[in-house]
Amino acid sequence: MKILFSIICFTFNVTCMAQSNFQKNEFYYDTYDNFIDELKNKNSFLEILGKKKVIDIYNSKTVFHTSWNSGEDLPENGIYFEHFNIIVELKSLKELRLENLFVKNLPANFINLNQLITLELCFSRSADVEKNLAILKGLKLLKYLDLNGSRLSEKQRDYIRIELSKQGVIVNDVVMLRSN
Amino acid sequence: MENPSTDFIAFKKIFLEHDIESTIPLELNVNGLDPIIINNGDFNPENLDFTNAYFEQLNEYTKYYAFSNPPIDDYPDNHPVSMIIKNFNQYIYSAFRQSNNTSIRHLHLTTKGLDGGDGYRKAIGAIGEGIFAKRVASIPSISMARMLANAKMIDNFNPTNQIYVDLLTEHKYTEVENGYSFMIVNHTDRFGNPIAQKLKLRRNSLSRNMGFSIINTGFIAYEVKTYNPSNTASNLWGGFKEGIEQTIERAFFRNVTAGVLVFDKTSFTNLYNSSYHSQVEALLNRIKSMRNSNGDQAVFLKLEENLWIESNNAFYSIKDKIENL
């Protein structure tokens, strides 16, 4: 009887958690291909994503980084994320993760995401470090930046980490390409 | 620096007069700054904002471009030799580009017999890394999110603690037990029979919550040793022992789940059947007993068929293409 009661309680809890999670529009997780499909109808897309606080979009293919010195801007199977025009409209966003999706330059209005606490993205090799850093510094609530998988040189990454750590941002870049 | 504007004009003039297609590095010595060398074909002086620049800004720019350049002693990307190797096999090109003991230029000299004697051995090492990377990349994997050739890992508890890895693969697995995912490592036994081993993967700083599930991230560090099977047993033993030691160091690094030594199968068989048999056995038993913090084996051996033969063939194919350039 006790076991049956526990199972019922557990089921009830999970159901409540699921409902509260989706009612609060806290989470969005999808492949980049599906994301592009949904973009075809921008209005409804904004209706769906407008109140999301966490967005996680991932490149479903394995990316292969050739060495940093081989000069490619993107790794094999790497994709540029080119839909910041949609993302910057999601003002209540607290967490944005673009897994294995590459960014050359963040748009100037990325700074509008002033609720953003966690950010994951990959910078391409030709990313303008100074410009991107200036935008990242403008995100006053940013606490955690994941740059693993970026095609930046070690010195560029050190520079970003040192500059952002002055603002209390934790920069996670334990895995990087070796550069001379 | 007496007059920043004077130096700045001189600086701009040198940039604008330099042929960016040239393969000759441009060395700049501006008063008050460290000498910088521009040898990157992609460098575009138009990116510099000369109109509004001032000395501090110039200083930042020079830092930026100086650390964006490839090493001075190697050919640039648009050099004919670089382009031929890149077209031949981009994985091999990548391995040469980042090698710490050879380079595209060194390979070119090797094909002309001007390398000083050690060029072939080093070239085979780099080509072997490229061929193994290509083999791994050609096997579709759902769990593998990322592969990095010539990666660097930093211990985020102690940033001065770093390792360099020939090939690093990053895997993501959904958590199936409280606090653990299970990760598969493909390796071989001492006879080359494939084995898929399941290792525990703990939550770490890269774990993340995906709605109701948790995704854990693990890394496999590969160390590639491409030895000619015709080498003496003593040479093979030296290479094998060194490879195992390097793999152990990588396998027990923070956030790395497993270290795998990649060795040519025929070379290993020759070594195993030589007078070093008992020493090889002892070393293999030692790595089998080395456990990580989850109680799993952390160091593995992966014997690759024809790794040396393919590397040797690739070397001579490249040689035919570039020796007369």
Coordinates of C-alpha atoms in Angstrom, one line a residue:
Chain A
M1 CA 0.0 0.0 0.0
K2 CA 2.8 2.3 1.0
I3 CA 4.6 1.6 -2.3
L4 CA 1.4 2.3 -4.3
F5 CA 1.0 5.6 -2.4
S6 CA 4.6 6.5 -3.1
I7 CA 4.2 5.8 -6.8
I8 CA 1.0 8.0 -6.9
C9 CA 2.8 10.8 -5.1
F10 CA 5.8 10.6 -7.4
T11 CA 3.6 10.6 -10.5
F12 CA 1.7 13.6 -9.2
N13 CA 5.0 15.5 -8.4
V14 CA 6.4 14.8 -11.9
T15 CA 3.2 15.9 -13.5
C16 CA 3.1 19.1 -11.5
M17 CA 6.8 19.8 -12.3
A18 CA 6.2 19.2 -15.9
Q19 CA 3.1 21.5 -16.0
S20 CA 4.8 24.3 -14.0
N21 CA 7.9 24.1 -16.2
F22 CA 6.0 24.4 -19.4
Q23 CA 3.4 26.9 -18.1
K24 CA 6.3 29.2 -17.1
N25 CA 7.8 28.8 -20.6
E26 CA 11.1 28.2 -19.1
F27 CA 12.7 25.9 -21.6
Y28 CA 13.3 25.4 -25.3
Y29 CA 15.6 22.8 -26.7
D30 CA 15.9 21.9 -30.4
T31 CA 18.2 21.1 -33.2
Y32 CA 19.3 23.9 -35.5
D33 CA 17.5 22.3 -38.4
N34 CA 14.2 22.3 -36.5
F35 CA 14.8 25.8 -35.4
I36 CA 15.1 27.0 -39.0
D37 CA 11.9 25.2 -39.9
E38 CA 10.1 27.0 -37.1
L39 CA 11.5 30.3 -38.2
K40 CA 9.5 30.1 -41.4
N41 CA 6.6 31.6 -39.5
K42 CA 8.2 34.4 -37.5
N43 CA 5.0 35.6 -35.8
S44 CA 4.0 32.3 -34.4
F45 CA 7.6 31.6 -33.6
L46 CA 7.7 34.7 -31.4
E47 CA 4.5 33.7 -29.8
I48 CA 6.0 30.3 -28.9
L49 CA 9.4 31.6 -27.8
G50 CA 8.5 35.1 -26.5
K51 CA 8.4 34.2 -22.8
K52 CA 11.1 31.5 -22.8
K53 CA 13.8 32.0 -20.2
V54 CA 16.1 29.2 -21.4
I55 CA 16.9 28.5 -25.0
D56 CA 19.2 25.8 -26.1
I57 CA 19.8 25.1 -29.8
Y58 CA 22.3 22.6 -30.9
N59 CA 24.1 21.5 -34.0
S60 CA 23.1 17.8 -34.3
K61 CA 26.2 16.9 -36.4
T62 CA 29.7 16.1 -35.0
V63 CA 31.9 19.1 -35.7
F64 CA 35.6 18.4 -36.4
H65 CA 38.1 21.1 -35.6
T66 CA 41.1 21.0 -37.7
S67 CA 44.1 22.7 -36.1
W68 CA 43.9 26.4 -35.4
N69 CA 46.8 27.2 -37.7
S70 CA 45.0 25.6 -40.7
G71 CA 43.1 28.8 -41.0
E72 CA 39.5 27.7 -41.5
D73 CA 36.9 30.0 -40.0
L74 CA 34.6 27.1 -39.2
P75 CA 35.3 23.5 -38.3
E76 CA 34.0 20.7 -40.5
N77 CA 30.1 20.6 -40.1
G78 CA 30.2 23.9 -38.2
I79 CA 27.3 26.3 -38.9
Y80 CA 27.1 30.0 -38.4
F81 CA 24.2 31.0 -36.2
E82 CA 22.5 33.7 -38.3
H83 CA 19.2 34.4 -36.5
F84 CA 20.1 36.8 -33.8
N85 CA 17.4 39.2 -35.1
I86 CA 14.9 36.8 -33.5
I87 CA 16.9 36.1 -30.4
V88 CA 17.5 39.8 -29.5
E89 CA 13.7 40.2 -29.3
L90 CA 13.5 37.7 -26.5
K91 CA 14.2 40.2 -23.7
S92 CA 13.3 38.0 -20.8
L93 CA 15.9 35.4 -21.8
K94 CA 18.1 34.2 -18.9
E95 CA 20.0 31.4 -20.5
L96 CA 21.1 31.1 -24.2
R97 CA 23.0 28.1 -25.4
L98 CA 24.1 27.8 -29.0
E99 CA 25.9 24.4 -29.0
N100 CA 28.5 24.0 -31.8
L101 CA 26.9 27.0 -33.5
F102 CA 29.3 29.7 -34.5
V103 CA 29.3 33.4 -34.3
K104 CA 31.5 35.8 -36.1
N105 CA 30.2 39.0 -34.6
L106 CA 27.5 39.5 -32.1
P107 CA 25.0 42.2 -33.3
A108 CA 25.1 45.5 -31.4
N109 CA 21.6 45.0 -30.2
F110 CA 22.5 41.8 -28.5
I111 CA 23.0 44.0 -25.5
N112 CA 19.2 44.2 -25.3
L113 CA 19.3 40.8 -23.6
N114 CA 19.9 42.5 -20.3
Q115 CA 18.5 39.6 -18.3
L116 CA 21.0 37.1 -19.7
I117 CA 22.9 35.2 -17.0
T118 CA 24.3 32.2 -18.9
L119 CA 25.6 32.2 -22.5
E120 CA 27.2 29.5 -24.5
L121 CA 28.4 30.0 -28.0
C122 CA 31.4 29.4 -30.2
F123 CA 33.3 32.2 -31.9
S124 CA 34.6 31.6 -35.4
R125 CA 38.3 32.1 -36.2
S126 CA 37.7 35.6 -37.7
A127 CA 35.6 36.9 -34.9
D128 CA 36.4 40.4 -33.9
V129 CA 37.5 39.9 -30.3
E130 CA 37.4 43.5 -29.3
K131 CA 33.9 44.2 -30.7
N132 CA 32.4 41.0 -29.2
L133 CA 34.1 41.7 -25.9
A134 CA 32.6 45.1 -25.7
I135 CA 29.1 43.7 -26.2
L136 CA 29.6 40.9 -23.7
K137 CA 30.8 43.5 -21.2
G138 CA 27.5 45.3 -21.7
L139 CA 25.5 42.3 -20.4
K140 CA 25.5 43.4 -16.8
L141 CA 23.8 40.3 -15.4
L142 CA 26.0 37.8 -17.3
K143 CA 27.6 35.4 -14.9
Y144 CA 28.7 32.4 -17.0
L145 CA 30.1 32.3 -20.5
D146 CA 30.9 28.9 -22.1
L147 CA 33.4 29.3 -25.0
N148 CA 34.4 25.7 -25.4
G149 CA 34.7 24.8 -29.1
S150 CA 35.5 28.3 -30.2
R151 CA 38.1 28.7 -32.9
L152 CA 40.0 31.5 -31.2
S153 CA 43.7 31.5 -30.4
E154 CA 44.8 30.8 -26.8
K155 CA 45.8 34.4 -26.4
Q156 CA 42.5 35.7 -27.6
R157 CA 40.7 33.4 -25.2
D158 CA 43.0 34.4 -22.3
Y159 CA 42.3 38.0 -23.1
I160 CA 38.5 37.4 -23.1
R161 CA 38.7 35.4 -19.9
I162 CA 40.8 38.0 -18.1
E163 CA 38.7 41.0 -19.2
L164 CA 35.4 39.3 -18.3
S165 CA 36.6 38.0 -15.0
K166 CA 37.1 41.6 -13.9
Q167 CA 33.3 41.8 -14.1
G168 CA 32.9 38.6 -12.2
V169 CA 32.0 36.5 -15.2
I170 CA 33.1 32.9 -15.1
V171 CA 34.5 31.9 -18.5
N172 CA 34.5 28.2 -19.1
D173 CA 37.0 27.4 -21.8
V174 CA 38.8 24.3 -20.6
V175 CA 38.9 22.8 -24.1
M176 CA 40.5 24.8 -26.8
L177 CA 42.6 24.5 -30.0
R178 CA 46.3 24.7 -29.5
S179 CA 47.7 27.8 -31.2
N180 CA 51.3 28.9 -31.6
Chain B
M1 CA 57.6 57.7 -28.1
E2 CA 58.0 61.4 -28.9
N3 CA 55.3 62.0 -31.4
P4 CA 52.7 59.3 -31.7
S5 CA 51.1 60.7 -34.8
T6 CA 54.4 60.6 -36.8
D7 CA 55.0 56.9 -36.0
F8 CA 51.4 56.2 -36.7
I9 CA 51.7 57.6 -40.2
A10 CA 54.8 55.6 -40.8
F11 CA 53.0 52.5 -39.5
K12 CA 50.1 53.0 -41.9
K13 CA 52.4 53.6 -44.8
I14 CA 54.3 50.4 -44.3
F15 CA 51.0 48.5 -44.1
L16 CA 49.5 49.9 -47.2
E17 CA 52.6 49.4 -49.3
H18 CA 52.9 45.8 -48.3
D19 CA 51.7 43.2 -50.8
I20 CA 49.3 41.1 -48.7
E21 CA 49.6 38.3 -51.2
S22 CA 53.4 38.1 -50.6
T23 CA 54.7 35.1 -48.8
I24 CA 57.5 37.1 -47.3
P25 CA 56.7 38.1 -43.7
L26 CA 56.4 41.7 -43.0
E27 CA 58.3 42.8 -39.9
L28 CA 57.3 46.1 -38.2
N29 CA 59.3 48.0 -35.7
V30 CA 57.5 50.9 -34.3
N31 CA 59.0 52.9 -31.5
G32 CA 57.5 52.0 -28.2
L33 CA 56.0 48.7 -29.4
D34 CA 57.3 45.2 -29.5
P35 CA 58.3 44.2 -33.1
I36 CA 55.4 42.5 -34.8
I37 CA 55.4 40.1 -37.8
I38 CA 52.6 40.0 -40.3
N39 CA 52.6 36.9 -42.5
N40 CA 48.9 36.1 -42.6
G41 CA 47.5 36.2 -46.1
D42 CA 44.1 37.1 -44.7
F43 CA 45.4 40.2 -43.0
N44 CA 43.7 43.3 -44.3
P45 CA 45.1 46.7 -43.4
E46 CA 41.7 48.2 -44.2
N47 CA 40.4 46.7 -41.0
L48 CA 42.5 49.2 -39.1
D49 CA 40.7 52.4 -38.2
F50 CA 43.4 54.8 -39.0
T51 CA 41.3 57.9 -39.0
N52 CA 40.2 57.7 -35.4
A53 CA 43.1 55.7 -34.0
Y54 CA 45.4 56.9 -31.3
F55 CA 48.4 55.3 -29.7
E56 CA 46.7 53.1 -27.2
Q57 CA 44.3 51.8 -29.8
L58 CA 47.2 51.1 -32.1
N59 CA 48.9 49.2 -29.4
E60 CA 45.8 47.0 -29.0
Y61 CA 45.6 46.4 -32.7
T62 CA 49.2 45.3 -32.9
K63 CA 48.6 42.9 -30.0
Y64 CA 45.6 41.5 -31.8
Y65 CA 47.2 41.0 -35.2
A66 CA 50.4 39.7 -33.7
F67 CA 48.6 36.9 -32.0
S68 CA 46.4 36.1 -35.0
N69 CA 49.3 35.2 -37.1
P70 CA 50.6 31.7 -37.9
P71 CA 54.1 30.8 -36.8
I72 CA 56.8 32.7 -38.6
D73 CA 58.8 29.7 -39.9
D74 CA 56.0 28.0 -41.8
Y75 CA 54.4 28.6 -45.2
P76 CA 51.2 30.6 -45.2
D77 CA 47.9 29.1 -46.2
N78 CA 48.0 30.4 -49.8
H79 CA 51.5 29.0 -50.4
P80 CA 51.4 26.4 -53.3
V81 CA 52.8 23.6 -51.1
S82 CA 50.2 24.4 -48.4
M83 CA 47.4 24.3 -51.0
I84 CA 48.5 21.0 -52.5
I85 CA 48.7 19.3 -49.1
K86 CA 45.3 20.8 -48.1
N87 CA 43.7 19.5 -51.3
F88 CA 45.4 16.1 -50.8
N89 CA 44.0 15.6 -47.2
Q90 CA 42.9 18.4 -44.9
Y91 CA 43.4 16.2 -41.8
I92 CA 47.0 15.7 -42.7
Y93 CA 47.4 19.4 -43.5
S94 CA 45.9 20.2 -40.1
A95 CA 48.3 17.9 -38.3
F96 CA 51.4 19.5 -40.0
R97 CA 50.0 23.0 -39.3
Q98 CA 49.9 22.5 -35.6
S99 CA 52.8 20.1 -35.1
N100 CA 55.4 21.0 -32.5
N101 CA 58.3 19.3 -34.2
T102 CA 57.6 19.7 -37.9
S103 CA 55.7 22.0 -40.3
I104 CA 54.6 22.3 -44.0
R105 CA 58.0 24.0 -44.7
H106 CA 59.9 21.2 -43.0
L107 CA 58.0 18.6 -45.0
H108 CA 58.8 20.4 -48.2
L109 CA 62.5 20.4 -47.3
T110 CA 62.2 16.8 -46.3
T111 CA 60.9 15.8 -49.8
K112 CA 63.9 17.6 -51.3
G113 CA 66.3 15.8 -48.9
L114 CA 67.2 19.1 -47.1
D115 CA 65.8 18.3 -43.7
G116 CA 68.9 17.2 -41.8
G117 CA 67.8 13.6 -41.5
D118 CA 64.9 13.6 -39.1
G119 CA 62.2 14.9 -41.5
Y120 CA 60.7 11.6 -42.6
R121 CA 60.2 10.3 -39.1
K122 CA 58.5 13.5 -38.0
A123 CA 56.4 13.7 -41.2
I124 CA 55.1 10.1 -40.7
G125 CA 54.1 11.1 -37.1
A126 CA 52.1 14.0 -38.3
I127 CA 50.6 12.1 -41.2
G128 CA 49.6 9.2 -38.9
E129 CA 47.7 11.7 -36.7
G130 CA 45.9 13.0 -39.7
I131 CA 44.9 9.6 -41.0
F132 CA 43.7 8.5 -37.5
A133 CA 41.6 11.7 -37.2
K134 CA 40.1 11.0 -40.6
R135 CA 39.2 7.4 -39.5
V136 CA 37.5 8.6 -36.3
A137 CA 35.6 11.4 -38.2
S138 CA 34.3 8.9 -40.8
I139 CA 32.5 6.8 -38.2
P140 CA 29.1 8.3 -37.4
S141 CA 28.5 8.8 -33.7
I142 CA 25.3 10.1 -32.0
S143 CA 27.1 10.8 -28.8
M144 CA 30.1 12.6 -30.2
A145 CA 29.5 16.4 -30.3
R146 CA 33.0 17.6 -31.1
M147 CA 36.4 16.5 -32.2
L148 CA 39.5 18.6 -31.9
A149 CA 42.8 17.9 -33.6
N150 CA 45.7 19.3 -31.5
A151 CA 43.7 20.3 -28.6
K152 CA 44.7 21.9 -25.4
M153 CA 43.0 21.3 -22.1
I154 CA 43.2 23.3 -19.0
D155 CA 42.5 22.2 -15.5
N156 CA 40.0 24.7 -14.3
F157 CA 41.0 24.1 -10.7
N158 CA 44.6 24.9 -11.5
P159 CA 44.9 26.8 -14.8
T160 CA 48.7 26.4 -15.0
N161 CA 48.1 22.7 -15.3
Q162 CA 47.6 22.0 -19.0
I163 CA 47.9 19.1 -21.5
Y164 CA 48.2 18.9 -25.3
V165 CA 46.3 16.2 -27.0
D166 CA 46.7 14.8 -30.6
L167 CA 43.0 14.2 -30.9
L168 CA 40.3 14.9 -28.4
T169 CA 36.7 13.8 -28.7
E170 CA 33.9 15.3 -26.7
H171 CA 30.9 13.1 -25.9
K172 CA 27.5 13.9 -24.4
Y173 CA 25.4 11.2 -22.7
T174 CA 22.0 11.5 -20.9
E175 CA 22.2 10.6 -17.2
V176 CA 20.7 7.2 -16.5
E177 CA 21.6 6.7 -12.9
N178 CA 21.8 9.2 -10.1
G179 CA 24.8 11.3 -10.8
Y180 CA 26.2 9.1 -13.6
S181 CA 25.9 8.6 -17.4
F182 CA 27.6 5.7 -19.2
M183 CA 30.2 6.4 -21.8
I184 CA 31.4 4.0 -24.5
V185 CA 35.1 3.8 -25.3
N186 CA 36.1 1.8 -28.4
H187 CA 39.5 0.2 -28.1
T188 CA 41.2 -3.1 -28.9
D189 CA 42.8 -5.9 -27.0
R190 CA 46.5 -6.8 -27.5
F191 CA 45.6 -8.8 -30.6
G192 CA 43.6 -6.0 -32.3
N193 CA 40.1 -7.4 -31.5
P194 CA 37.7 -4.5 -31.0
I195 CA 36.2 -3.9 -27.6
A196 CA 33.5 -1.4 -26.6
Q197 CA 33.9 -0.6 -22.9
K198 CA 31.3 1.2 -20.8
L199 CA 32.7 3.7 -18.3
K200 CA 30.9 5.8 -15.7
L201 CA 30.7 9.5 -16.4
R202 CA 30.2 11.8 -13.5
R203 CA 28.5 15.2 -13.4
N204 CA 31.1 17.9 -13.8
S205 CA 31.3 21.6 -14.6
L206 CA 30.1 20.9 -18.2
S207 CA 27.0 19.0 -17.2
R208 CA 23.7 20.6 -17.9
N209 CA 20.0 20.3 -17.2
M210 CA 17.9 19.7 -20.2
G211 CA 14.3 19.9 -18.9
F212 CA 13.9 16.7 -17.0
S213 CA 17.1 15.1 -17.9
I214 CA 20.8 15.8 -17.3
I215 CA 23.4 15.6 -20.0
N216 CA 27.0 14.8 -18.9
T217 CA 30.0 15.5 -21.0
G218 CA 33.1 13.4 -21.2
F219 CA 36.3 13.5 -23.2
I220 CA 38.6 10.8 -24.7
A221 CA 42.2 11.9 -25.3
Y222 CA 44.0 10.0 -28.1
E223 CA 47.8 9.8 -28.4
V224 CA 48.9 8.6 -31.8
K225 CA 52.2 6.8 -32.4
T226 CA 52.9 5.8 -36.0
Y227 CA 55.9 3.4 -36.0
N228 CA 57.3 1.5 -38.9
P229 CA 56.9 -2.3 -38.2
S230 CA 60.4 -2.8 -39.6
N231 CA 61.9 -0.8 -36.7
T232 CA 64.1 -2.7 -34.2
A233 CA 62.3 -4.0 -31.2
S234 CA 64.2 -1.6 -29.1
N235 CA 62.8 1.4 -31.0
L236 CA 59.3 0.1 -31.0
W237 CA 59.5 -0.5 -27.2
G238 CA 60.8 3.1 -26.7
G239 CA 57.9 4.5 -28.7
F240 CA 55.3 2.3 -27.1
K241 CA 56.6 3.1 -23.6
E242 CA 56.6 6.8 -24.2
G243 CA 53.1 6.6 -25.7
I244 CA 51.8 4.8 -22.7
E245 CA 53.3 7.4 -20.3
Q246 CA 51.8 10.2 -22.3
T247 CA 48.4 8.5 -22.5
I248 CA 48.4 8.0 -18.7
E249 CA 49.1 11.7 -18.1
R250 CA 46.2 12.6 -20.4
A251 CA 43.8 10.0 -19.0
F252 CA 44.0 11.2 -15.5
F253 CA 43.7 14.9 -16.3
R254 CA 40.7 16.7 -15.0
N255 CA 37.5 16.2 -17.0
V256 CA 39.2 13.5 -19.3
T257 CA 37.4 10.2 -18.9
A258 CA 39.7 8.0 -20.9
G259 CA 43.1 8.1 -22.6
V260 CA 43.7 5.9 -25.6
L261 CA 47.1 5.1 -27.1
V262 CA 46.8 4.5 -30.9
F263 CA 49.5 2.2 -32.3
D264 CA 50.1 0.5 -35.6
K265 CA 48.8 -3.0 -35.3
T266 CA 51.7 -4.8 -37.1
S267 CA 54.3 -2.7 -35.2
F268 CA 52.7 -3.7 -31.9
T269 CA 52.5 -7.4 -33.0
N270 CA 56.2 -7.3 -33.8
L271 CA 57.0 -5.8 -30.5
Y272 CA 54.7 -8.2 -28.6
N273 CA 56.5 -11.2 -30.2
S274 CA 60.0 -9.8 -29.6
S275 CA 62.3 -10.1 -26.6
Y276 CA 60.3 -7.2 -25.0
H277 CA 57.2 -9.5 -24.7
S278 CA 57.3 -9.7 -20.9
Q279 CA 57.9 -5.9 -20.5
V280 CA 54.9 -5.1 -22.8
E281 CA 52.7 -7.6 -20.9
A282 CA 53.7 -5.9 -17.6
L283 CA 52.9 -2.5 -19.0
L284 CA 49.5 -3.6 -20.3
N285 CA 48.7 -5.2 -17.0
R286 CA 49.7 -2.0 -15.3
I287 CA 47.4 0.2 -17.3
K288 CA 44.6 -2.3 -16.9
S289 CA 44.9 -1.9 -13.1
M290 CA 45.0 1.9 -13.2
R291 CA 41.5 3.1 -12.2
N292 CA 40.0 6.5 -12.3
S293 CA 37.9 8.0 -9.4
N294 CA 34.9 6.0 -10.6
G295 CA 36.7 2.8 -10.3
D296 CA 36.9 2.2 -14.1
Q297 CA 39.9 1.5 -16.3
A298 CA 41.1 4.8 -17.7
V299 CA 43.9 4.0 -20.1
F300 CA 43.4 1.9 -23.2
L301 CA 45.2 0.6 -26.3
K302 CA 43.8 0.9 -29.8
L303 CA 45.7 -1.0 -32.5
E304 CA 45.0 0.4 -35.9
E305 CA 45.3 -1.7 -39.1
N306 CA 47.8 -0.4 -41.7
L307 CA 48.3 2.9 -39.9
W308 CA 52.0 3.0 -40.9
I309 CA 51.5 1.7 -44.4
E310 CA 48.8 4.3 -45.2
S311 CA 51.0 7.0 -43.7
N312 CA 54.0 5.9 -45.7
N313 CA 51.9 5.9 -48.9
A314 CA 50.6 9.3 -48.1
F315 CA 54.1 10.6 -47.6
Y316 CA 55.3 9.5 -51.0
S317 CA 52.1 10.7 -52.7
I318 CA 52.7 14.2 -51.2
K319 CA 56.4 14.0 -52.0
D320 CA 55.6 13.4 -55.7
K321 CA 53.4 16.4 -55.7
I322 CA 55.6 18.9 -54.0
E323 CA 59.3 18.0 -54.3
N324 CA 59.7 19.9 -57.6
L325 CA 58.1 23.1 -56.3

